[in-house]
Structure formats: C-alpha cells, structure tokens
Short mmCIF file of C-alpha atoms and ligand atoms in Angstrom, two decimals:
data_model
loop_
_atom_site.label_atom_id
_atom_site.label_comp_id
_atom_site.label_asym_id
_atom_site.label_seq_id
_atom_site.Cartn_x
_atom_site.Cartn_y
_atom_site.Cartn_z
CA MET A 12 252.32 179.17 49.37
CA LYS A 13 249.57 178.69 52.01
CA THR A 14 250.40 179.04 55.69
CA VAL A 15 248.84 176.65 58.25
CA LEU A 16 248.91 176.82 62.06
CA ILE A 17 248.74 173.36 63.61
CA THR A 18 248.15 173.41 67.44
CA GLY A 19 249.25 170.24 69.08
CA GLY A 20 251.88 169.94 66.24
CA ALA A 21 254.40 168.12 68.44
CA GLY A 22 251.93 165.40 69.26
CA PHE A 23 251.27 162.02 67.59
CA ILE A 24 248.73 163.14 64.91
CA GLY A 25 249.81 166.72 64.79
CA SER A 26 253.49 165.78 63.85
CA HIS A 27 252.12 163.56 61.05
CA LEU A 28 250.00 166.50 59.86
CA CYS A 29 252.93 168.89 59.85
CA GLU A 30 255.11 166.54 57.89
CA PHE A 31 252.35 165.74 55.32
CA LEU A 32 251.46 169.45 54.76
CA LEU A 33 255.15 170.48 54.57
CA ASN A 34 255.53 167.82 51.75
CA LYS A 35 252.41 169.28 50.06
CA ASN A 36 254.24 172.68 49.90
CA TYR A 37 252.47 174.44 52.85
CA LYS A 38 254.39 176.71 55.21
CA VAL A 39 253.61 175.01 58.65
CA ILE A 40 253.72 176.67 62.10
CA ALA A 41 253.46 174.05 64.81
CA MET A 42 252.34 175.33 68.23
CA ASP A 43 252.56 173.17 71.34
CA ASN A 44 253.33 173.36 75.05
CA LEU A 45 254.64 169.66 75.07
CA ALA A 46 251.98 168.66 77.67
CA THR A 47 251.73 165.27 76.15
CA GLY A 48 253.89 165.79 72.96
CA SER A 49 257.51 165.74 72.25
CA ILE A 50 260.02 167.79 70.25
CA LYS A 51 261.49 164.51 69.12
CA ASN A 52 258.29 164.09 66.97
CA ILE A 53 259.12 167.18 64.85
CA GLU A 54 262.96 167.33 65.11
CA HIS A 55 263.30 166.01 61.60
CA LEU A 56 261.13 168.90 60.20
CA ARG A 57 263.03 171.69 62.09
CA GLY A 58 265.66 172.08 59.23
CA SER A 59 263.02 173.03 56.76
CA GLN A 60 262.75 176.81 56.09
CA ASN A 61 258.93 176.42 55.69
CA PHE A 62 258.66 175.06 59.25
CA GLU A 63 258.40 176.98 62.47
CA TYR A 64 257.87 175.73 66.05
CA LEU A 65 256.22 177.96 68.64
CA HIS A 66 256.21 176.82 72.26
CA HIS A 67 252.87 178.20 73.58
CA ASP A 68 249.84 177.10 75.64
CA VAL A 69 246.75 177.46 73.51
CA SER A 70 244.62 178.42 76.54
CA LYS A 71 246.64 181.69 76.64
CA HIS A 72 246.02 184.51 74.20
CA ILE A 73 247.72 183.68 70.89
CA VAL A 74 249.70 186.31 68.78
CA ILE A 75 250.94 185.38 65.22
CA ASN A 76 252.47 188.15 63.27
CA GLU A 77 251.92 186.74 59.77
CA GLU A 78 249.00 185.82 57.50
CA LEU A 79 247.35 182.48 58.04
CA ASP A 80 245.27 180.53 55.55
CA PHE A 81 244.28 177.62 57.87
CA VAL A 82 244.21 177.05 61.62
CA LEU A 83 243.96 173.41 62.59
CA HIS A 84 243.26 172.96 66.34
CA LEU A 85 244.54 169.61 67.60
CA ALA A 86 246.10 170.70 70.90
CA SER A 87 244.58 168.56 73.61
CA PRO A 88 245.65 165.53 75.65
CA ALA A 89 243.96 162.56 73.92
CA SER A 90 244.89 159.36 75.96
CA PRO A 91 242.43 158.74 78.80
CA VAL A 92 245.47 158.27 81.18
CA ASP A 93 246.88 161.59 80.10
CA TYR A 94 243.56 163.65 80.31
CA GLN A 95 242.63 162.15 83.63
CA LYS A 96 246.03 163.24 85.09
CA ILE A 97 245.56 166.86 83.86
CA PRO A 98 241.74 167.32 83.63
CA ILE A 99 241.80 171.09 84.22
CA GLN A 100 244.30 171.64 81.39
CA THR A 101 242.23 169.33 79.10
CA LEU A 102 239.17 171.44 79.83
CA LYS A 103 241.05 174.62 79.12
CA ALA A 104 242.64 173.36 75.87
CA GLY A 105 239.10 172.45 74.54
CA SER A 106 237.40 175.58 75.87
CA LEU A 107 239.73 178.59 76.09
CA GLY A 108 242.06 176.92 73.46
CA THR A 109 239.26 176.57 71.04
CA HIS A 110 238.09 180.14 71.71
CA ASN A 111 241.57 181.60 71.21
CA THR A 112 242.19 179.61 67.99
CA LEU A 113 238.70 180.44 66.57
CA GLY A 114 239.33 184.14 67.39
CA LEU A 115 242.73 183.96 65.62
CA ALA A 116 241.22 182.39 62.56
CA LEU A 117 238.60 185.12 62.48
CA ALA A 118 241.13 187.85 62.67
CA LYS A 119 243.34 186.24 59.93
CA LYS A 120 240.26 185.22 57.77
CA ALA A 121 241.62 181.75 57.86
CA LYS A 122 239.72 178.44 57.46
CA TYR A 123 239.38 176.58 60.74
CA LEU A 124 239.49 172.80 61.51
CA LEU A 125 238.65 171.40 64.99
CA ALA A 126 239.99 167.92 65.96
CA SER A 127 237.03 166.53 67.78
CA THR A 128 236.49 162.94 68.80
CA SER A 129 234.25 159.94 68.92
CA GLU A 130 234.19 160.56 72.70
CA VAL A 131 231.43 163.14 72.03
CA TYR A 132 229.25 160.04 71.68
CA GLY A 133 230.29 158.90 75.11
CA ASP A 134 229.20 155.31 75.82
CA PRO A 135 226.97 155.08 72.75
CA LEU A 136 223.55 153.52 72.77
CA VAL A 137 223.63 153.43 68.97
CA ASN A 138 226.27 151.38 67.08
CA PRO A 139 227.86 152.28 64.67
CA GLN A 140 227.70 156.09 65.43
CA PRO A 141 226.51 158.40 62.74
CA GLU A 142 227.07 162.14 63.03
CA SER A 143 223.35 162.65 63.81
CA TYR A 144 223.71 160.70 67.05
CA TRP A 145 223.84 163.16 70.11
CA GLY A 146 225.58 160.76 72.39
CA ASN A 147 225.44 159.34 75.93
CA VAL A 148 228.09 161.29 78.00
CA ASN A 149 228.57 161.36 81.78
CA PRO A 150 229.48 164.98 82.37
CA ILE A 151 230.97 164.53 85.88
CA GLY A 152 232.70 161.13 85.29
CA LEU A 153 236.44 160.77 84.90
CA ARG A 154 236.11 161.12 81.03
CA GLY A 155 234.01 164.17 81.27
CA CYS A 156 236.95 166.62 81.21
CA TYR A 157 237.74 165.42 77.69
CA ASP A 158 234.25 164.56 76.38
CA GLU A 159 232.65 167.87 77.58
CA ALA A 160 235.64 170.01 76.55
CA LYS A 161 235.29 168.48 72.98
CA ARG A 162 231.53 168.92 73.00
CA PHE A 163 231.91 172.58 74.05
CA ALA A 164 234.53 173.06 71.36
CA GLU A 165 232.13 171.85 68.77
CA ALA A 166 229.45 174.05 70.00
CA LEU A 167 231.76 177.05 69.98
CA THR A 168 233.10 176.21 66.42
CA MET A 169 229.45 176.05 65.06
CA ALA A 170 228.54 179.31 66.87
CA TYR A 171 231.56 181.04 65.15
CA HIS A 172 230.25 179.54 61.96
CA ARG A 173 226.78 180.70 62.31
CA ILE A 174 227.47 184.13 63.83
CA HIS A 175 230.72 185.12 62.33
CA LYS A 176 230.37 183.17 58.97
CA LEU A 177 233.73 181.65 59.70
CA ASP A 178 234.56 178.65 57.44
CA THR A 179 234.92 175.88 60.07
CA LYS A 180 235.25 172.21 59.84
CA ILE A 181 234.91 169.52 62.57
CA THR A 182 236.31 166.04 62.33
CA ARG A 183 235.23 163.50 64.89
CA ILE A 184 238.29 161.19 65.09
CA PHE A 185 238.02 157.67 66.19
CA ASN A 186 240.88 155.58 67.66
CA THR A 187 243.83 156.27 65.45
CA TYR A 188 247.30 154.63 65.87
CA GLY A 189 250.67 154.53 64.27
CA GLN A 190 254.19 155.66 64.60
CA ARG A 191 255.14 158.34 67.27
CA MET A 192 252.49 157.30 69.69
CA ARG A 193 254.20 157.79 73.16
CA LYS A 194 255.09 154.16 74.36
CA ASN A 195 253.80 154.98 77.86
CA ASP A 196 250.77 157.09 77.05
CA GLY A 197 248.39 154.45 78.39
CA ARG A 198 246.32 153.88 75.27
CA VAL A 199 245.54 150.37 74.19
CA VAL A 200 247.92 150.33 71.04
CA PRO A 201 251.25 151.38 72.70
CA ASN A 202 250.32 149.37 75.90
CA PHE A 203 249.67 146.03 74.11
CA ILE A 204 252.70 146.53 71.58
CA MET A 205 255.19 147.33 74.40
CA GLN A 206 253.74 144.52 76.60
CA ALA A 207 254.01 141.98 73.70
CA LEU A 208 257.45 143.05 72.70
CA LYS A 209 258.68 142.58 76.29
CA ASN A 210 256.85 139.30 76.74
CA GLU A 211 255.04 140.87 79.66
CA PRO A 212 251.29 140.22 80.40
CA ILE A 213 249.01 141.89 77.95
CA THR A 214 246.57 143.84 80.18
CA VAL A 215 243.03 143.50 78.77
CA TYR A 216 240.60 145.70 80.89
CA GLY A 217 237.39 144.17 81.80
CA ASP A 218 236.33 140.99 79.84
CA GLY A 219 237.78 142.40 76.65
CA LYS A 220 234.34 142.37 74.94
CA GLN A 221 234.19 146.05 74.59
CA THR A 222 234.86 147.14 70.91
CA ARG A 223 236.93 149.68 69.22
CA SER A 224 237.80 150.35 65.46
CA PHE A 225 241.32 151.29 64.70
CA CYS A 226 242.41 153.72 61.93
CA TYR A 227 246.02 153.95 60.66
CA VAL A 228 247.42 157.41 60.98
CA ASP A 229 248.15 157.98 57.26
CA ASP A 230 244.48 157.35 56.37
CA LEU A 231 243.27 159.87 58.94
CA ILE A 232 245.75 162.54 57.71
CA GLU A 233 244.41 162.14 54.17
CA GLY A 234 240.86 162.55 55.44
CA ILE A 235 241.88 165.66 57.40
CA ARG A 236 243.47 167.13 54.19
CA LYS A 237 240.27 166.46 52.22
CA LEU A 238 238.02 167.95 54.87
CA MET A 239 240.19 171.15 55.47
CA ILE A 240 239.90 172.09 51.76
CA SER A 241 236.26 171.04 51.45
CA GLY A 242 233.23 173.29 51.79
CA ILE A 243 231.70 171.16 54.49
CA ASN A 244 230.87 172.88 57.75
CA GLU A 245 229.01 170.05 59.58
CA PRO A 246 230.98 167.36 61.74
CA VAL A 247 232.40 164.48 59.81
CA ASN A 248 233.46 161.14 61.39
CA MET A 249 236.79 159.75 60.52
CA GLY A 250 237.98 156.34 61.46
CA ASN A 251 238.06 152.74 60.32
CA SER A 252 234.81 151.03 60.39
CA GLU A 253 236.16 147.53 61.03
CA GLU A 254 235.07 146.85 64.58
CA HIS A 255 237.06 144.53 66.92
CA THR A 256 236.74 143.46 70.65
CA ILE A 257 239.64 144.43 72.72
CA LEU A 258 240.37 140.67 73.36
CA GLU A 259 240.62 140.03 69.61
CA PHE A 260 242.95 143.09 69.38
CA ALA A 261 245.21 141.69 72.07
CA GLN A 262 245.30 138.33 70.21
CA ALA A 263 246.15 140.03 66.99
CA ILE A 264 249.09 142.01 68.50
CA LYS A 265 250.35 138.75 70.22
CA LYS A 266 250.40 136.97 66.88
CA LEU A 267 251.97 139.92 64.95
CA THR A 268 254.79 140.21 67.45
CA LYS A 269 255.25 136.44 67.87
CA SER A 270 254.98 137.17 71.63
CA LYS A 271 255.05 134.65 74.51
CA SER A 272 252.90 137.16 76.65
CA LYS A 273 249.92 135.90 78.55
CA ILE A 274 246.70 137.88 78.24
CA THR A 275 245.48 138.92 81.69
CA PHE A 276 242.13 140.45 82.68
CA ASN A 277 242.23 143.72 84.78
CA PRO A 278 239.35 145.92 86.15
CA LEU A 279 237.55 147.97 83.59
CA PRO A 280 238.05 151.81 84.10
CA ALA A 281 235.01 153.64 84.94
CA ASP A 282 232.76 154.89 81.94
CA ASP A 283 234.90 152.94 79.43
CA PRO A 284 232.66 152.92 76.38
CA HIS A 285 231.22 149.42 75.63
CA VAL A 286 231.16 149.84 71.86
CA ARG A 287 232.82 152.21 69.36
CA CYS A 288 232.52 152.20 65.65
CA PRO A 289 232.24 155.04 63.11
CA ASP A 290 229.52 155.21 60.48
CA ILE A 291 231.65 156.86 57.78
CA ALA A 292 228.95 157.15 55.01
CA LYS A 293 229.24 160.86 55.13
CA ALA A 294 233.01 161.08 54.70
CA ARG A 295 232.59 158.51 51.86
CA GLN A 296 229.78 160.43 50.10
CA LEU A 297 230.99 164.09 50.68
CA LEU A 298 234.79 163.64 50.59
CA GLY A 299 235.24 160.35 48.69
CA TRP A 300 237.32 159.31 51.74
CA GLN A 301 237.70 155.93 53.30
CA PRO A 302 240.67 154.12 55.05
CA LYS A 303 242.88 152.06 52.85
CA VAL A 304 245.31 150.46 55.24
CA GLY A 305 244.20 147.26 56.84
CA LEU A 306 244.80 146.53 60.52
CA ASN A 307 247.47 143.94 60.04
CA GLU A 308 249.43 146.13 57.73
CA GLY A 309 249.04 149.28 59.90
CA LEU A 310 250.06 147.31 63.01
CA ALA A 311 253.04 145.69 61.35
CA ARG A 312 254.39 149.26 60.43
CA THR A 313 253.65 150.54 64.01
CA ILE A 314 255.26 147.53 65.63
CA GLU A 315 258.42 147.95 63.43
CA TRP A 316 258.51 151.58 64.66
CA PHE A 317 258.20 150.69 68.38
CA LYS A 318 260.94 147.97 67.99
CA SER A 319 263.28 150.53 66.46
CA ASN A 320 262.58 153.32 68.92
P1 NAD B 24 248.88 163.74 71.64
O1 NAD B 24 248.78 163.76 73.10
O2 NAD B 24 249.99 162.88 70.95
O3 NAD B 24 248.96 165.17 70.95
C1 NAD B 24 248.32 166.25 71.53
C2 NAD B 24 249.28 167.43 71.46
O4 NAD B 24 248.67 168.66 72.06
C3 NAD B 24 250.56 167.19 72.26
O5 NAD B 24 251.72 167.48 71.56
C4 NAD B 24 250.43 168.15 73.47
O6 NAD B 24 251.65 168.61 74.06
C5 NAD B 24 249.55 169.24 72.86
N1 NAD B 24 248.91 170.09 73.74
C6 NAD B 24 248.00 169.67 74.80
N2 NAD B 24 247.53 170.62 75.47
C7 NAD B 24 248.13 171.79 74.89
C8 NAD B 24 247.98 173.24 75.22
N3 NAD B 24 247.18 173.69 76.22
N4 NAD B 24 248.60 174.03 74.37
C9 NAD B 24 249.41 173.62 73.36
N5 NAD B 24 249.61 172.28 73.14
C10 NAD B 24 248.91 171.40 73.87
O7 NAD B 24 247.41 163.17 71.03
P2 NAD B 24 246.93 162.85 69.65
O8 NAD B 24 246.48 161.40 69.56
O9 NAD B 24 247.93 163.19 68.60
O10 NAD B 24 245.60 163.72 69.53
C11 NAD B 24 245.60 164.88 68.74
C12 NAD B 24 244.28 165.42 68.59
O11 NAD B 24 243.38 164.45 68.01
C13 NAD B 24 243.64 165.78 69.96
O12 NAD B 24 242.79 166.93 69.89
C14 NAD B 24 242.65 164.64 70.25
O13 NAD B 24 241.58 164.92 71.01
C15 NAD B 24 242.21 164.27 68.87
N6 NAD B 24 241.85 162.83 68.76
C16 NAD B 24 242.77 161.82 68.74
C17 NAD B 24 242.42 160.49 68.63
C18 NAD B 24 243.40 159.33 68.54
O14 NAD B 24 242.94 158.24 68.56
N7 NAD B 24 244.66 159.50 68.46
C19 NAD B 24 241.09 160.16 68.64
C20 NAD B 24 240.16 161.30 68.68
C21 NAD B 24 240.53 162.55 68.76
N1 UDP B 25 242.49 148.98 77.26
C1 UDP B 25 242.96 147.61 77.69
N2 UDP B 25 244.14 147.45 78.16
C2 UDP B 25 245.04 148.48 78.23
C3 UDP B 25 244.70 149.81 77.72
C4 UDP B 25 243.31 149.94 77.20
O1 UDP B 25 242.08 146.70 77.66
O2 UDP B 25 246.21 148.26 78.72
C5 UDP B 25 241.12 149.10 76.78
C6 UDP B 25 240.39 150.18 77.31
O3 UDP B 25 239.62 149.81 78.49
C7 UDP B 25 239.44 150.49 76.23
C8 UDP B 25 240.15 150.29 74.98
O4 UDP B 25 241.28 149.42 75.37
O5 UDP B 25 238.23 149.67 76.31
C9 UDP B 25 240.68 151.50 74.27
O6 UDP B 25 241.38 152.24 75.19
P1 UDP B 25 242.32 153.50 74.85
O7 UDP B 25 242.87 153.93 76.24
O8 UDP B 25 243.24 153.26 73.77
O9 UDP B 25 241.18 154.61 74.46
P2 UDP B 25 239.73 154.84 74.50
O10 UDP B 25 239.20 154.19 73.18
O11 UDP B 25 239.08 154.21 75.65
O12 UDP B 25 239.49 156.32 74.48
#
C-alpha cells in the first residue's frame, strides 16, 4: 500500500483527492490548518483506518514519522476573496510551505506534486494559454500574493527537480468547481448558485464579458491521479477548455436553478483577468486526459449539493 501526504486535504479539491485515493487503496494523510477548509469536508473519511488527519500549518517545519511515497502540495487559499484577506499566510503557504513539503519529499524519497494555478498567467495576453506562455502578472497588485507565491512555488519545484533530481510534477489548475466549495468563499460558482437559490440578485462583476472555463472536480481529480504517477516533470495545464463569459455563466445558473433572480452589474475587482482558457493539448497528448463532464451536468450536481447542504 502506497502512502500519500495531501496538504490542504480538508479543502475543496484536497478532500476530493483524499476520498479518491483512499478508494484507490492508498493510505492517506491529510494535513491542514483549516485556514479556508473545514473538518466537515473529511468527516466521512475519518472512520477509515487508512486515513489520518494532521492539524498543521505547512509554512512551519513538517515532521512525519513514517515512509511516504507521494507528497501532494495543495495547501493554499484559492479564492481571491480568501487570499486577499490573508495575503501574508498565502505567500507563506506558497513559499515556505512549498520549501517544507519539497524538503520532506526529498527526505522521504517521495514523488512530489505541486498544485499550481492558471493565475501564473495573470491577465493573459495570449488566449487560450499554453504552458509555454510566461504570463502577464502584476507582482504588487491585490492578486500578487497568490500569483507570485505560486510562481515562486513552481520555480522552487523545478530547482529541486534540477538540483536534487526529485521527481516533481506541477499541475496548473484552471477554475474548478463542485461539491464542498464553501458557500461563502466568494468565488463565482458558490456566489451565483447561492444567490440564484435564494432569488437574490446575481452579482456579475464588470460588464460580464470576461471569460472563464469551468472544470468539474471529478475530472480534475482524475487528471491529478494520472499526472502524479506519470514521468512528466514539466508543468501541465488542467481545466476545461470550454470558454464562457461570466454573463453567460450567470444566465446558465439562473436557468438551471429556475431562479427569479435579477442579474446586476457591480464594479470589476482590480486585476481581474479579462480572459482565461486552458490549452490542454499537452495533457491530452502526454496523459490521455481531458474533461468528460459537461458544464450543465457538473453544475446540476453542484446545485443539488448546495441545495441539500
Ligand atoms: P480551498 O481553500 O478549499 O482549499 C485549500 C486548503 O488549504 C484549505 O483546506 C486550507 O485550510 C488549507 N491551507 C491553506 N493554508 C494552509 C497552511 N498554511 N497550512 C495548511 N493548510 C493550509 O481551495 P481549493 O479550491 O480546494 O484549492 C486547493 C489548491 O488548488 C490550492 O493550492 C489552489 O491554489 C489550487 N487551485 C485551485 C483552483 C480552483 O479552481 N479550485 C484553481 C487553481 C488552483
Ligand atoms: N465574479 C462575478 N461575480 C461574483 C464573483 C465573481 O462576476 O459574485 C467574476 C470575477 O470578477 C471573475 C470571475 O467571476 O471575473 C471568476 O471569479 P472567481 O472569484 O471565481 O475566481 P478567478 O477566476 O477570478 O480567480
């Protein structure tokens, strides 16, 4: 049985990854400090003898007294509202947290995977974004704490790979949604679904012409599994390449929830990327991976979950 440490394991994506790998017969250690996650997300796993929860801040030195085969580093606030509230912790999770988890993987001779982000491309001047694009990031803007932490994390990961020959992987995750997102995390999916379910105004920021591409969480988890056991060391984009304007997205949610909400237009936050869409040719070719769940189906499952929770 292989043992995997998942930092950020009590978060949205981390908890799905814990559950998925437990079902694939891994021993799973979830590490989290609950900065933006919740024990509720992993409560159903705590009865399993192959699951362990460690309450720990990844920016502090990490001690694990057992062998590890994989270290998957997901710990970091991910919602713009969250990371702008705790920018210093976000920078520390991406920098010190990445250093600590890389050092741990090296000591344990474990394979390493970094959860990076499409935000490394900033407000991109190339659309869709291939991995070869270097990005357009404002280092001192409100998103800089997240974008630059992840860019530093990628640079450190590649340095450990080149200098220490650590078997590292980097996934650049694009907007992913699904069950267990926090209803008040401020991201567009929970915001619009909650507003629509309560028949309150759906708050489109700006004119709603900015684009995003939404990947259902099960698809992402399968991509991460394929990448973690692959021989690939260069970054790989993971997301759904179907691009929508935010206004179209608001209309889709209104329709799916049969909501009476009005759509309102609010100011666009600073440095909000105008376009975002992954070029996933690399994931297709090297991993044989592409998303399978369409937007309507993924949203329907997510809406059901929000209704019942
Ligand atoms: P999330 O906020 O639900 O999960 C993050 C988890 O990390 C939380 O449980 C939080 O408590 C934990 N955490 C934060 N700082 C920590 C620290 N210092 N020590 C220990 N734990 C800490 O967010 P998510 O959407 O599940 O994102 C998970 C990862 O995926 C993040 O690294 C994020 O950057 C990346 N990502 C997510 C998306 C997305 O669309 N969801 C897109 C791009 C990248
Ligand atoms: N957005 C919006 N209304 C909201 C929340 C978000 O119009 O209530 C927009 C936001 O301005 C951005 C997009 O939706 O253009 C996605 O925002 P999110 O916070 O989910 O993450 P981002 O992709 O910007 O990191």
